[in-house]
mmCIF file of C-alpha atoms and ligand atoms in Angstrom:
data_model
loop_
_atom_site.group_PDB
_atom_site.id
_atom_site.type_symbol
_atom_site.label_atom_id
_atom_site.label_comp_id
_atom_site.label_asym_id
_atom_site.label_seq_id
_atom_site.Cartn_x
_atom_site.Cartn_y
_atom_site.Cartn_z
ATOM 1 C CA MET A 120 -27.410 32.178 -19.129
ATOM 2 C CA THR A 121 -28.253 33.829 -15.549
ATOM 3 C CA ASP A 122 -25.228 36.028 -14.682
ATOM 4 C CA VAL A 123 -23.787 34.847 -11.108
ATOM 5 C CA PRO A 124 -21.477 37.106 -9.473
ATOM 6 C CA ALA A 125 -18.092 36.003 -8.777
ATOM 7 C CA GLU A 126 -18.149 35.057 -5.396
ATOM 8 C CA GLU A 127 -21.334 33.165 -5.712
ATOM 9 C CA ALA A 128 -20.045 30.744 -8.685
ATOM 10 C CA ALA A 129 -19.376 27.153 -8.411
ATOM 11 C CA PRO A 130 -17.317 26.215 -4.602
ATOM 12 C CA ARG A 131 -13.394 26.406 -5.633
ATOM 13 C CA PRO A 132 -12.471 22.684 -5.487
ATOM 14 C CA VAL A 133 -10.158 22.111 -1.779
ATOM 15 C CA ARG A 134 -6.856 19.698 -2.167
ATOM 16 C CA ARG A 135 -6.903 16.468 -1.386
ATOM 17 C CA ARG A 136 -11.003 16.494 -0.718
ATOM 18 C CA PHE A 137 -12.216 13.063 -2.573
ATOM 19 C CA ARG A 138 -15.481 11.695 -2.737
ATOM 20 C CA PRO A 139 -14.711 9.085 0.414
ATOM 21 C CA VAL A 140 -14.979 5.271 -0.758
ATOM 22 C CA PRO A 141 -15.815 2.805 1.759
ATOM 23 C CA PRO A 142 -13.500 1.406 3.840
ATOM 24 C CA TRP A 143 -14.343 -2.078 3.254
ATOM 25 C CA ALA A 144 -14.006 -1.571 -0.488
ATOM 26 C CA GLY A 145 -11.845 -3.823 -2.690
ATOM 27 C CA PRO A 146 -8.484 -2.909 -5.134
ATOM 28 C CA SER A 147 -10.853 -3.227 -8.481
ATOM 29 C CA THR A 148 -13.431 -0.988 -6.630
ATOM 30 C CA ARG A 149 -10.872 1.401 -5.077
ATOM 31 C CA LEU A 150 -9.446 1.895 -8.354
ATOM 32 C CA VAL A 151 -12.590 2.676 -10.114
ATOM 33 C CA HIS A 152 -13.756 4.639 -7.735
ATOM 34 C CA GLY A 153 -10.774 6.306 -5.915
ATOM 35 C CA GLY A 154 -9.355 10.253 -6.159
ATOM 36 C CA LEU A 155 -12.489 11.489 -7.509
ATOM 37 C CA LEU A 156 -13.356 15.143 -6.452
ATOM 38 C CA PRO A 157 -16.864 15.949 -5.456
ATOM 39 C CA ASP A 158 -17.514 17.452 -8.921
ATOM 40 C CA LEU A 159 -18.543 21.096 -8.544
ATOM 41 C CA ASN A 160 -19.517 22.114 -12.151
ATOM 42 C CA ALA A 161 -21.821 20.056 -14.598
ATOM 43 C CA GLY A 162 -21.865 16.267 -12.436
ATOM 44 C CA SER A 163 -19.267 14.868 -15.120
ATOM 45 C CA ILE A 164 -18.993 11.140 -13.519
ATOM 46 C CA VAL A 165 -15.614 11.729 -15.164
ATOM 47 C CA PRO A 166 -13.695 14.162 -13.793
ATOM 48 C CA PRO A 167 -12.634 17.292 -15.778
ATOM 49 C CA ILE A 168 -8.726 18.381 -16.971
ATOM 50 C CA TYR A 169 -7.566 20.772 -15.404
ATOM 51 C CA GLN A 170 -5.371 22.075 -18.183
ATOM 52 C CA THR A 171 -3.979 25.149 -16.525
ATOM 53 C CA SER A 172 -0.290 26.336 -15.355
ATOM 54 C CA THR A 173 -1.893 28.196 -12.534
ATOM 55 C CA PHE A 174 -5.139 29.251 -10.425
ATOM 56 C CA ARG A 175 -7.125 32.694 -9.583
ATOM 57 C CA PHE A 176 -6.043 33.602 -6.198
ATOM 58 C CA PRO A 177 -8.895 33.427 -4.047
ATOM 59 C CA ALA A 178 -7.796 36.003 -1.117
ATOM 60 C CA PRO A 179 -5.578 38.840 -0.847
ATOM 61 C CA PHE A 180 -2.069 38.168 -2.133
ATOM 62 C CA SER A 181 -0.249 37.656 1.623
ATOM 63 C CA GLU A 182 -3.576 35.707 2.592
ATOM 64 C CA ALA A 183 -3.414 33.380 -0.431
ATOM 65 C CA ALA A 184 0.340 32.645 -0.379
ATOM 66 C CA SER A 185 0.218 31.122 2.929
ATOM 67 C CA HIS A 186 -3.461 28.999 1.960
ATOM 68 C CA SER A 187 -1.838 25.038 1.233
ATOM 69 C CA ASP A 188 -5.116 23.974 1.026
ATOM 70 C CA VAL A 189 -5.776 25.532 -2.473
ATOM 71 C CA TYR A 190 -4.686 25.317 -5.933
ATOM 72 C CA LEU A 191 -1.696 28.161 -6.635
ATOM 73 C CA TYR A 192 0.476 26.812 -9.666
ATOM 74 C CA SER A 193 0.734 23.844 -11.231
ATOM 75 C CA ARG A 194 3.908 22.648 -10.756
ATOM 76 C CA ASN A 195 3.333 21.982 -7.263
ATOM 77 C CA ALA A 196 -0.253 21.208 -7.164
ATOM 78 C CA ASN A 197 -2.882 20.678 -9.949
ATOM 79 C CA PRO A 198 -6.373 18.781 -9.000
ATOM 80 C CA THR A 199 -5.653 16.723 -12.179
ATOM 81 C CA VAL A 200 -2.906 15.093 -10.698
ATOM 82 C CA GLU A 201 -3.828 14.527 -6.795
ATOM 83 C CA GLY A 202 -6.539 12.257 -8.815
ATOM 84 C CA PRO A 203 -4.317 9.541 -9.794
ATOM 85 C CA GLU A 204 -1.923 10.149 -6.613
ATOM 86 C CA GLU A 205 -4.791 9.271 -4.477
ATOM 87 C CA VAL A 206 -5.409 6.150 -6.233
ATOM 88 C CA ILE A 207 -1.341 5.099 -6.705
ATOM 89 C CA ARG A 208 -1.298 5.712 -2.695
ATOM 90 C CA ASP A 209 -4.077 4.302 -1.720
ATOM 91 C CA LEU A 210 -3.371 0.960 -3.531
ATOM 92 C CA GLU A 211 0.587 1.025 -2.273
ATOM 93 C CA GLY A 212 -1.206 1.482 0.751
ATOM 94 C CA GLY A 213 0.918 4.471 1.593
ATOM 95 C CA GLU A 214 0.112 7.933 3.978
ATOM 96 C CA SER A 215 1.387 9.953 0.833
ATOM 97 C CA ALA A 216 2.061 10.292 -2.797
ATOM 98 C CA ARG A 217 3.702 12.504 -5.373
ATOM 99 C CA LEU A 218 3.617 11.887 -9.049
ATOM 100 C CA PHE A 219 6.581 13.132 -11.484
ATOM 101 C CA ALA A 220 6.459 13.778 -15.396
ATOM 102 C CA SER A 221 8.601 10.215 -15.303
ATOM 103 C CA GLY A 222 9.913 6.966 -13.850
ATOM 104 C CA MET A 223 13.095 9.133 -13.849
ATOM 105 C CA GLY A 224 11.686 12.097 -12.184
ATOM 106 C CA ALA A 225 10.732 10.264 -9.364
ATOM 107 C CA ILE A 226 13.064 8.114 -8.920
ATOM 108 C CA ALA A 227 16.177 11.602 -9.200
ATOM 109 C CA SER A 228 14.057 13.473 -7.154
ATOM 110 C CA THR A 229 13.618 10.913 -3.827
ATOM 111 C CA ILE A 230 17.363 10.619 -4.157
ATOM 112 C CA LEU A 231 18.761 13.675 -4.489
ATOM 113 C CA SER A 232 16.219 14.591 -1.940
ATOM 114 C CA LEU A 233 17.449 12.387 0.732
ATOM 115 C CA VAL A 234 20.837 12.312 0.612
ATOM 116 C CA ASN A 235 23.678 14.391 1.438
ATOM 117 C CA PRO A 236 27.502 14.494 0.586
ATOM 118 C CA GLY A 237 29.717 12.002 2.458
ATOM 119 C CA GLU A 238 27.161 9.399 1.865
ATOM 120 C CA GLU A 239 26.570 5.978 0.442
ATOM 121 C CA VAL A 240 24.033 4.996 -1.554
ATOM 122 C CA LEU A 241 24.042 1.169 -1.344
ATOM 123 C CA ALA A 242 21.711 -0.190 -5.098
ATOM 124 C CA LEU A 243 21.919 -3.759 -6.612
ATOM 125 C CA ALA A 244 24.035 -4.211 -9.945
ATOM 126 C CA ASP A 245 21.032 -5.225 -11.507
ATOM 127 C CA LEU A 246 18.729 -2.531 -12.893
ATOM 128 C CA TYR A 247 17.013 -0.699 -15.133
ATOM 129 C CA GLY A 248 19.701 1.306 -16.875
ATOM 130 C CA GLY A 249 18.495 4.535 -16.508
ATOM 131 C CA THR A 250 18.576 4.326 -12.771
ATOM 132 C CA THR A 251 22.800 2.829 -13.083
ATOM 133 C CA GLU A 252 23.069 6.319 -15.135
ATOM 134 C CA LEU A 253 21.433 8.677 -12.307
ATOM 135 C CA LEU A 254 23.702 6.459 -9.382
ATOM 136 C CA HIS A 255 26.910 5.861 -11.311
ATOM 137 C CA GLY A 256 27.009 9.133 -13.305
ATOM 138 C CA LEU A 257 25.749 12.103 -11.372
ATOM 139 C CA LEU A 258 25.653 11.306 -7.493
ATOM 140 C CA PRO A 259 29.482 10.937 -7.171
ATOM 141 C CA ARG A 260 29.679 14.615 -8.743
ATOM 142 C CA TYR A 261 27.733 15.709 -5.591
ATOM 143 C CA GLY A 262 29.651 13.821 -3.353
ATOM 144 C CA VAL A 263 27.491 10.666 -2.988
ATOM 145 C CA SER A 264 29.431 7.273 -2.952
ATOM 146 C CA VAL A 265 27.322 4.387 -4.558
ATOM 147 C CA ALA A 266 27.811 0.730 -3.892
ATOM 148 C CA GLU A 267 27.122 -1.443 -6.318
ATOM 149 C CA VAL A 268 25.717 -4.781 -4.615
ATOM 150 C CA SER A 269 26.142 -7.602 -7.419
ATOM 151 C CA GLU A 270 24.936 -11.444 -7.262
ATOM 152 C CA PRO A 271 25.303 -13.251 -5.484
ATOM 153 C CA ASP A 272 26.357 -11.054 -2.207
ATOM 154 C CA ALA A 273 22.993 -9.645 -3.021
ATOM 155 C CA ARG A 274 21.798 -12.800 -1.410
ATOM 156 C CA ALA A 275 23.335 -11.413 1.446
ATOM 157 C CA PRO A 276 21.836 -8.042 2.343
ATOM 158 C CA GLU A 277 23.282 -7.700 6.145
ATOM 159 C CA THR A 278 26.690 -8.427 4.589
ATOM 160 C CA ALA A 279 26.512 -6.077 2.123
ATOM 161 C CA VAL A 280 25.132 -2.827 4.087
ATOM 162 C CA SER A 281 27.099 -0.817 6.086
ATOM 163 C CA ASN A 282 27.568 1.923 8.823
ATOM 164 C CA ALA A 283 27.985 4.328 5.646
ATOM 165 C CA THR A 284 24.974 3.132 3.865
ATOM 166 C CA ARG A 285 22.024 6.422 4.215
ATOM 167 C CA LEU A 286 19.668 4.425 1.346
ATOM 168 C CA VAL A 287 19.624 1.517 -0.169
ATOM 169 C CA TYR A 288 18.056 0.541 -3.283
ATOM 170 C CA LEU A 289 16.228 -2.437 -5.565
ATOM 171 C CA GLU A 290 14.207 -3.330 -7.874
ATOM 172 C CA THR A 291 12.471 -7.073 -7.740
ATOM 173 C CA PRO A 292 11.652 -8.391 -10.079
ATOM 174 C CA THR A 293 15.208 -6.884 -11.549
ATOM 175 C CA ASN A 294 15.272 -5.307 -15.433
ATOM 176 C CA PRO A 295 15.922 -7.416 -17.298
ATOM 177 C CA LEU A 296 17.216 -10.723 -15.561
ATOM 178 C CA LEU A 297 13.732 -10.967 -13.327
ATOM 179 C CA ARG A 298 15.837 -11.496 -10.247
ATOM 180 C CA VAL A 299 13.737 -11.675 -7.192
ATOM 181 C CA HIS A 300 14.933 -10.094 -3.908
ATOM 182 C CA ASP A 301 13.622 -10.469 -0.368
ATOM 183 C CA ILE A 302 12.351 -6.471 0.225
ATOM 184 C CA ALA A 303 11.307 -7.811 3.699
ATOM 185 C CA ARG A 304 14.560 -9.055 5.048
ATOM 186 C CA TRP A 305 16.280 -5.832 3.152
ATOM 187 C CA SER A 306 14.097 -4.002 4.770
ATOM 188 C CA ARG A 307 15.595 -5.270 8.006
ATOM 189 C CA ALA A 308 19.618 -4.827 6.628
ATOM 190 C CA ALA A 309 18.682 -0.881 6.028
ATOM 191 C CA ASN A 310 16.825 -0.800 9.217
ATOM 192 C CA SER A 311 19.715 -1.917 11.292
ATOM 193 C CA VAL A 312 22.268 1.106 9.640
ATOM 194 C CA GLY A 313 19.488 3.263 9.842
ATOM 195 C CA ALA A 314 19.144 3.701 6.124
ATOM 196 C CA ILE A 315 16.221 4.163 4.462
ATOM 197 C CA LEU A 316 14.976 1.991 1.701
ATOM 198 C CA VAL A 317 13.938 2.517 -1.824
ATOM 199 C CA VAL A 318 11.535 -0.158 -3.975
ATOM 200 C CA ASP A 319 11.543 0.301 -7.537
ATOM 201 C CA ASN A 320 7.397 -1.574 -7.996
ATOM 202 C CA THR A 321 7.419 -0.986 -11.901
ATOM 203 C CA PHE A 322 7.686 -4.293 -12.753
ATOM 204 C CA ALA A 323 5.669 -6.155 -10.246
ATOM 205 C CA THR A 324 2.665 -3.379 -9.818
ATOM 206 C CA PRO A 325 0.569 -2.523 -6.681
ATOM 207 C CA VAL A 326 -1.426 -5.253 -8.057
ATOM 208 C CA ASN A 327 0.816 -8.395 -7.166
ATOM 209 C CA GLN A 328 3.358 -6.903 -4.438
ATOM 210 C CA ASN A 329 2.713 -4.270 -1.801
ATOM 211 C CA PRO A 330 6.847 -3.293 -0.856
ATOM 212 C CA LEU A 331 5.434 -0.728 2.128
ATOM 213 C CA ALA A 332 3.592 -3.750 3.616
ATOM 214 C CA LEU A 333 7.277 -6.158 3.773
ATOM 215 C CA GLY A 334 8.985 -2.751 5.143
ATOM 216 C CA ALA A 335 10.390 -0.437 2.287
ATOM 217 C CA ASP A 336 10.426 2.958 3.333
ATOM 218 C CA LEU A 337 9.415 4.224 0.071
ATOM 219 C CA VAL A 338 7.721 2.934 -3.380
ATOM 220 C CA VAL A 339 8.502 4.622 -6.313
ATOM 221 C CA HIS A 340 7.302 3.408 -9.759
ATOM 222 C CA SER A 341 7.707 4.091 -13.932
ATOM 223 C CA GLY A 342 4.260 4.823 -14.008
ATOM 224 C CA THR A 343 5.028 5.055 -17.798
ATOM 225 C CA LYS A 344 4.769 0.426 -17.655
ATOM 226 C CA TYR A 345 1.859 -0.735 -16.287
ATOM 227 C CA LEU A 346 -0.076 1.702 -14.407
ATOM 228 C CA GLY A 347 -0.590 3.707 -17.662
ATOM 229 C CA GLY A 348 -0.375 0.909 -19.846
ATOM 230 C CA HIS A 349 -1.392 2.226 -23.266
ATOM 231 C CA SER A 350 2.087 3.046 -24.077
ATOM 232 C CA ASP A 351 0.784 6.497 -24.327
ATOM 233 C CA LEU A 352 2.090 8.639 -21.818
ATOM 234 C CA LEU A 353 5.078 9.152 -18.912
ATOM 235 C CA ALA A 354 4.740 9.625 -15.514
ATOM 236 C CA GLY A 355 6.556 8.351 -12.075
ATOM 237 C CA ALA A 356 5.437 8.015 -8.725
ATOM 238 C CA VAL A 357 6.531 7.702 -5.120
ATOM 239 C CA VAL A 358 4.770 6.475 -2.148
ATOM 240 C CA GLY A 359 5.348 6.233 1.445
ATOM 241 C CA PRO A 360 5.287 7.980 4.879
ATOM 242 C CA ALA A 361 4.561 11.794 4.364
ATOM 243 C CA ARG A 362 7.579 12.302 6.794
ATOM 244 C CA LEU A 363 9.880 11.081 3.714
ATOM 245 C CA VAL A 364 7.255 11.851 0.868
ATOM 246 C CA ASP A 365 7.667 15.557 1.801
ATOM 247 C CA GLN A 366 10.899 15.799 2.132
ATOM 248 C CA ILE A 367 10.808 14.778 -1.783
ATOM 249 C CA ASP A 368 11.591 17.927 -4.358
ATOM 250 C CA PRO A 369 8.784 19.490 -2.132
ATOM 251 C CA LYS A 370 8.979 22.868 -3.931
ATOM 252 C CA ARG A 371 9.373 21.136 -6.972
ATOM 253 C CA VAL A 372 12.319 22.819 -8.124
ATOM 254 C CA LEU A 373 13.892 19.704 -10.011
ATOM 255 C CA GLY A 374 10.985 20.435 -12.108
ATOM 256 C CA SER A 375 9.284 17.324 -13.685
ATOM 257 C CA PRO A 376 5.291 17.485 -11.862
ATOM 258 C CA LEU A 377 3.390 14.965 -14.181
ATOM 259 C CA ASP A 378 1.316 17.768 -16.700
ATOM 260 C CA PRO A 379 -2.671 17.287 -16.271
ATOM 261 C CA PHE A 380 -3.242 15.689 -19.699
ATOM 262 C CA ALA A 381 -0.902 13.082 -19.005
ATOM 263 C CA ALA A 382 -2.768 12.594 -15.222
ATOM 264 C CA PHE A 383 -6.089 12.544 -16.720
ATOM 265 C CA LEU A 384 -4.672 9.563 -18.809
ATOM 266 C CA LEU A 385 -3.002 7.789 -16.294
ATOM 267 C CA HIS A 386 -6.565 8.161 -13.890
ATOM 268 C CA ARG A 387 -7.994 6.691 -16.448
ATOM 269 C CA SER A 388 -6.116 3.904 -17.254
ATOM 270 C CA LEU A 389 -6.257 3.023 -12.872
ATOM 271 C CA LYS A 390 -9.273 2.144 -13.587
ATOM 272 C CA THR A 391 -8.551 -1.210 -15.073
ATOM 273 C CA LEU A 392 -5.219 -2.120 -13.765
ATOM 274 C CA GLU A 393 -6.088 -5.203 -11.796
ATOM 275 C CA LEU A 394 -8.276 -6.752 -15.099
ATOM 276 C CA ARG A 395 -4.934 -5.527 -16.624
ATOM 277 C CA VAL A 396 -2.636 -6.735 -14.624
ATOM 278 C CA ALA A 397 -4.390 -10.559 -14.331
ATOM 279 C CA ARG A 398 -4.017 -10.874 -18.271
ATOM 280 C CA HIS A 399 -0.275 -9.605 -18.064
ATOM 281 C CA ASN A 400 0.593 -12.711 -15.215
ATOM 282 C CA GLU A 401 -1.595 -14.929 -17.317
ATOM 283 C CA ALA A 402 0.293 -14.002 -20.433
ATOM 284 C CA GLY A 403 3.885 -14.303 -18.714
ATOM 285 C CA ARG A 404 2.595 -17.748 -17.383
ATOM 286 C CA THR A 405 1.628 -18.760 -20.652
ATOM 287 C CA VAL A 406 4.359 -18.031 -22.551
ATOM 288 C CA ALA A 407 7.181 -18.967 -20.149
ATOM 289 C CA GLU A 408 5.064 -22.663 -20.005
ATOM 290 C CA ALA A 409 5.270 -22.271 -23.677
ATOM 291 C CA VAL A 410 8.713 -21.892 -24.575
ATOM 292 C CA GLU A 411 9.934 -24.348 -21.627
ATOM 293 C CA GLY A 412 12.594 -26.503 -23.230
ATOM 294 C CA HIS A 413 12.257 -24.972 -26.795
ATOM 295 C CA PRO A 414 15.531 -25.790 -28.432
ATOM 296 C CA GLY A 415 16.138 -22.387 -30.121
ATOM 297 C CA VAL A 416 16.315 -21.269 -25.679
ATOM 298 C CA VAL A 417 19.130 -21.384 -23.778
ATOM 299 C CA ARG A 418 17.653 -19.919 -20.341
ATOM 300 C CA ILE A 419 14.420 -18.277 -19.192
ATOM 301 C CA HIS A 420 14.016 -15.133 -17.075
ATOM 302 C CA TYR A 421 10.715 -15.137 -15.292
ATOM 303 C CA PRO A 422 10.580 -14.207 -11.143
ATOM 304 C CA GLY A 423 11.455 -16.867 -9.334
ATOM 305 C CA ARG A 424 12.858 -19.299 -12.087
ATOM 306 C CA ALA A 425 16.698 -18.235 -11.158
ATOM 307 C CA SER A 426 17.104 -20.898 -8.138
ATOM 308 C CA SER A 427 14.657 -22.384 -5.464
ATOM 309 C CA GLU A 428 15.546 -19.251 -3.074
ATOM 310 C CA GLU A 429 13.887 -17.033 -5.125
ATOM 311 C CA GLU A 430 10.968 -19.262 -6.289
ATOM 312 C CA ALA A 431 10.207 -19.698 -2.034
ATOM 313 C CA ILE A 432 10.651 -15.599 -2.071
ATOM 314 C CA ALA A 433 8.668 -14.629 -4.970
ATOM 315 C CA SER A 434 5.287 -16.890 -3.340
ATOM 316 C CA ARG A 435 5.891 -15.043 0.109
ATOM 317 C CA GLN A 436 5.964 -11.486 -1.485
ATOM 318 C CA MET A 437 4.375 -11.957 -4.472
ATOM 319 C CA ARG A 438 0.728 -11.991 -5.935
ATOM 320 C CA GLY A 439 1.447 -12.696 -9.418
ATOM 321 C CA ARG A 440 4.144 -12.915 -11.580
ATOM 322 C CA GLY A 441 3.740 -10.008 -13.942
ATOM 323 C CA GLY A 442 4.070 -10.208 -18.025
ATOM 324 C CA VAL A 443 7.728 -9.997 -18.578
ATOM 325 C CA LEU A 444 10.259 -12.298 -19.253
ATOM 326 C CA ALA A 445 13.419 -12.249 -20.801
ATOM 327 C CA LEU A 446 15.141 -15.547 -22.950
ATOM 328 C CA SER A 447 18.812 -15.686 -23.943
ATOM 329 C CA LEU A 448 18.617 -17.046 -27.569
ATOM 330 C CA ARG A 449 20.649 -19.742 -28.727
ATOM 331 C CA GLY A 450 23.026 -18.595 -31.481
ATOM 332 C CA GLY A 451 23.233 -14.452 -29.684
ATOM 333 C CA ALA A 452 22.640 -11.602 -31.788
ATOM 334 C CA GLU A 453 21.794 -13.543 -34.679
ATOM 335 C CA ALA A 454 19.173 -15.526 -33.411
ATOM 336 C CA VAL A 455 18.024 -12.612 -31.299
ATOM 337 C CA ASP A 456 17.946 -10.568 -35.292
ATOM 338 C CA ARG A 457 15.843 -13.750 -36.758
ATOM 339 C CA PHE A 458 13.798 -14.038 -33.896
ATOM 340 C CA LEU A 459 12.325 -10.163 -34.181
ATOM 341 C CA LYS A 460 12.106 -10.560 -37.467
ATOM 342 C CA HIS A 461 9.732 -13.189 -37.535
ATOM 343 C CA LEU A 462 7.315 -11.868 -34.772
ATOM 344 C CA GLN A 463 3.869 -10.942 -36.856
ATOM 345 C CA ILE A 464 2.080 -10.066 -33.303
ATOM 346 C CA VAL A 465 4.678 -9.269 -31.098
ATOM 347 C CA GLU A 466 5.996 -5.173 -31.774
ATOM 348 C CA VAL A 467 10.054 -4.374 -31.327
ATOM 349 C CA GLY A 468 9.989 -1.545 -28.924
ATOM 350 C CA SER A 469 11.884 -0.665 -25.849
ATOM 351 C CA SER A 470 9.139 0.212 -23.016
ATOM 352 C CA LEU A 471 6.449 -2.642 -21.111
ATOM 353 C CA GLY A 472 3.939 -2.524 -19.279
ATOM 354 C CA GLY A 473 1.934 -2.342 -22.690
ATOM 355 C CA VAL A 474 -1.661 -3.853 -23.377
ATOM 356 C CA GLU A 475 0.502 -4.446 -26.622
ATOM 357 C CA SER A 476 3.394 -7.067 -26.598
ATOM 358 C CA LEU A 477 6.341 -5.410 -27.053
ATOM 359 C CA ALA A 478 10.050 -7.323 -27.419
ATOM 360 C CA SER A 479 13.130 -5.082 -26.855
ATOM 361 C CA VAL A 480 16.742 -6.082 -26.577
ATOM 362 C CA PRO A 481 18.882 -4.922 -23.350
ATOM 363 C CA VAL A 482 21.858 -4.498 -24.959
ATOM 364 C CA GLN A 483 20.719 -2.530 -28.214
ATOM 365 C CA THR A 484 18.455 -0.594 -25.266
ATOM 366 C CA SER A 485 18.384 0.275 -22.029
ATOM 367 C CA HIS A 486 21.497 -1.178 -20.834
ATOM 368 C CA THR A 487 23.727 0.176 -23.929
ATOM 369 C CA HIS A 488 25.758 2.234 -21.332
ATOM 370 C CA LEU A 489 27.218 -0.659 -19.760
ATOM 371 C CA SER A 490 30.797 -2.282 -21.495
ATOM 372 C CA ALA A 491 30.407 -6.283 -22.621
ATOM 373 C CA GLU A 492 32.773 -6.726 -19.195
ATOM 374 C CA GLU A 493 29.378 -5.263 -16.941
ATOM 375 C CA LEU A 494 27.273 -7.284 -18.854
ATOM 376 C CA ASP A 495 28.576 -10.127 -18.697
ATOM 377 C CA GLU A 496 29.245 -9.758 -14.683
ATOM 378 C CA ARG A 497 25.395 -9.577 -14.649
ATOM 379 C CA GLY A 498 24.837 -11.923 -17.525
ATOM 380 C CA ILE A 499 22.656 -9.559 -19.499
ATOM 381 C CA ASP A 500 24.235 -11.573 -22.892
ATOM 382 C CA ALA A 501 23.785 -10.188 -26.725
ATOM 383 C CA GLY A 502 21.328 -13.446 -26.853
ATOM 384 C CA CYS A 503 19.274 -12.118 -24.480
ATOM 385 C CA VAL A 504 15.534 -10.766 -25.418
ATOM 386 C CA ARG A 505 12.886 -9.116 -22.750
ATOM 387 C CA LEU A 506 9.080 -9.564 -24.248
ATOM 388 C CA SER A 507 6.280 -7.609 -22.022
ATOM 389 C CA LEU A 508 3.517 -9.628 -23.265
ATOM 390 C CA GLY A 509 0.699 -7.464 -23.212
ATOM 391 C CA ILE A 510 -3.432 -8.283 -23.336
ATOM 392 C CA GLU A 511 -3.779 -10.226 -26.900
ATOM 393 C CA ASP A 512 -5.072 -13.400 -26.683
ATOM 394 C CA PRO A 513 -2.462 -15.821 -24.921
ATOM 395 C CA ALA A 514 -2.894 -18.647 -27.368
ATOM 396 C CA ASP A 515 -1.773 -15.980 -30.305
ATOM 397 C CA LEU A 516 1.167 -14.848 -28.071
ATOM 398 C CA VAL A 517 2.450 -18.536 -28.104
ATOM 399 C CA ARG A 518 2.238 -19.007 -31.360
ATOM 400 C CA ASP A 519 3.880 -15.898 -32.491
ATOM 401 C CA VAL A 520 6.492 -16.522 -29.675
ATOM 402 C CA THR A 521 7.357 -19.752 -30.538
ATOM 403 C CA GLU A 522 7.077 -19.374 -34.701
ATOM 404 C CA ALA A 523 9.583 -17.069 -33.836
ATOM 405 C CA LEU A 524 12.086 -18.777 -32.411
ATOM 406 C CA ASP A 525 11.577 -21.577 -34.118
ATOM 407 C CA ALA A 526 12.743 -19.745 -36.955
ATOM 408 C CA SER A 527 15.411 -18.012 -35.274
ATOM 409 C CA ALA A 528 16.968 -21.520 -34.438
HETATM 410 C C1 PLP B 103 12.028 -0.682 -13.639
HETATM 411 C C2 PLP B 103 11.893 0.259 -14.204
HETATM 412 N N1 PLP B 103 12.234 1.600 -13.458
HETATM 413 C C3 PLP B 103 12.137 2.869 -13.415
HETATM 414 C C4 PLP B 103 12.193 3.340 -15.171
HETATM 415 C C5 PLP B 103 12.194 4.960 -15.961
HETATM 416 O O1 PLP B 103 11.233 5.121 -16.433
HETATM 417 P P1 PLP B 103 10.665 6.293 -17.368
HETATM 418 O O2 PLP B 103 10.800 5.750 -18.870
HETATM 419 O O3 PLP B 103 9.102 6.223 -17.038
HETATM 420 O O4 PLP B 103 11.490 7.801 -16.841
HETATM 421 C C6 PLP B 103 11.950 2.239 -16.042
HETATM 422 C C7 PLP B 103 11.949 2.489 -17.966
HETATM 423 O O5 PLP B 103 11.814 1.688 -18.422
HETATM 424 C C8 PLP B 103 12.201 0.820 -15.726
HETATM 425 O O6 PLP B 103 11.900 -0.160 -16.513
#
């Protein structure tokens, strides 16, 4: 081994200098090749994991502190985190992206950074339970009011917004009833009162839908779901114009940066996102068709099925419908218990978007904080089971779900 003076050792990575992907490359190519730093060490194809909390200062203290293009401390920036950040930014078609330790980290940091006391957030009633808790449990304590819009008023965004609205928050498709909302129409309504439109794109993924191209100001994700895709990490993302993303907890004082190891797993997972989502789309469609008319099923909740209006919106703004569907079972909670007991492949667990199929019961998991009346208002009943269909053989999933439905009836 030859000793190399410190100043001649391999040059330090400079922030956000990625190996360029040709502008003509398609989404699958960009997913595989995007966000890679030119390797400065051993020539590895897969980037190393910078599992470090801090970095050696490159220059005398007073100069280094003003260096925004070098890594100084991992809560603020870390090369392993910036790789998948770049891939997600590119795929969502945004100018800037930031990753967080979880979806809720991204959502909470975004909302808390962009609203002030005295302002109002307008949000759908039908949202992931954690987001509803943040909106109704936390924001009012800081003087931010939260207005909720449920069906059928959520179909008329122009009358739902008001001059008090500072931020509009949507999920589409929603969790757990897979309702589809018109992003372009909500964007026009939000713009008309000077509000920012934030869309949670977790269920659709950027493979199936790009809210920014439809007029949303910011997109948020639970990267824990399809982006991570293997039920082995927690992550969150926000993507949009730099003028907004730069305002979102710029110094990370809310304390939810993504850990480098989780970022490494996320970057690895993104390479197969398009393949996986194509299979999830197929599984969702196949199982939804197979359970149609089953005597044990009162209602199938799947993007576009609620009405012809939603079908038209879904065809316009989505390239695929995803792998999540919910079933309202005849016989309520008891039928749900029998259904879950008879599943042989689909596991019972609360999450979605992984390669393995999962079943969960919203009234027992993501929506436990809602009262019976609130659940009723939203149309979430005790017989509702949410299925996240994975990438197993679709025929096996059809068999498993239909046999469990036979047993539930
Ligand atoms: C639509 C949606 N958004 C956000 C979240 C929160 O994500 P995380 O669990 O990564 O904090 C979830 C979690 O289930 C979700 O389903």
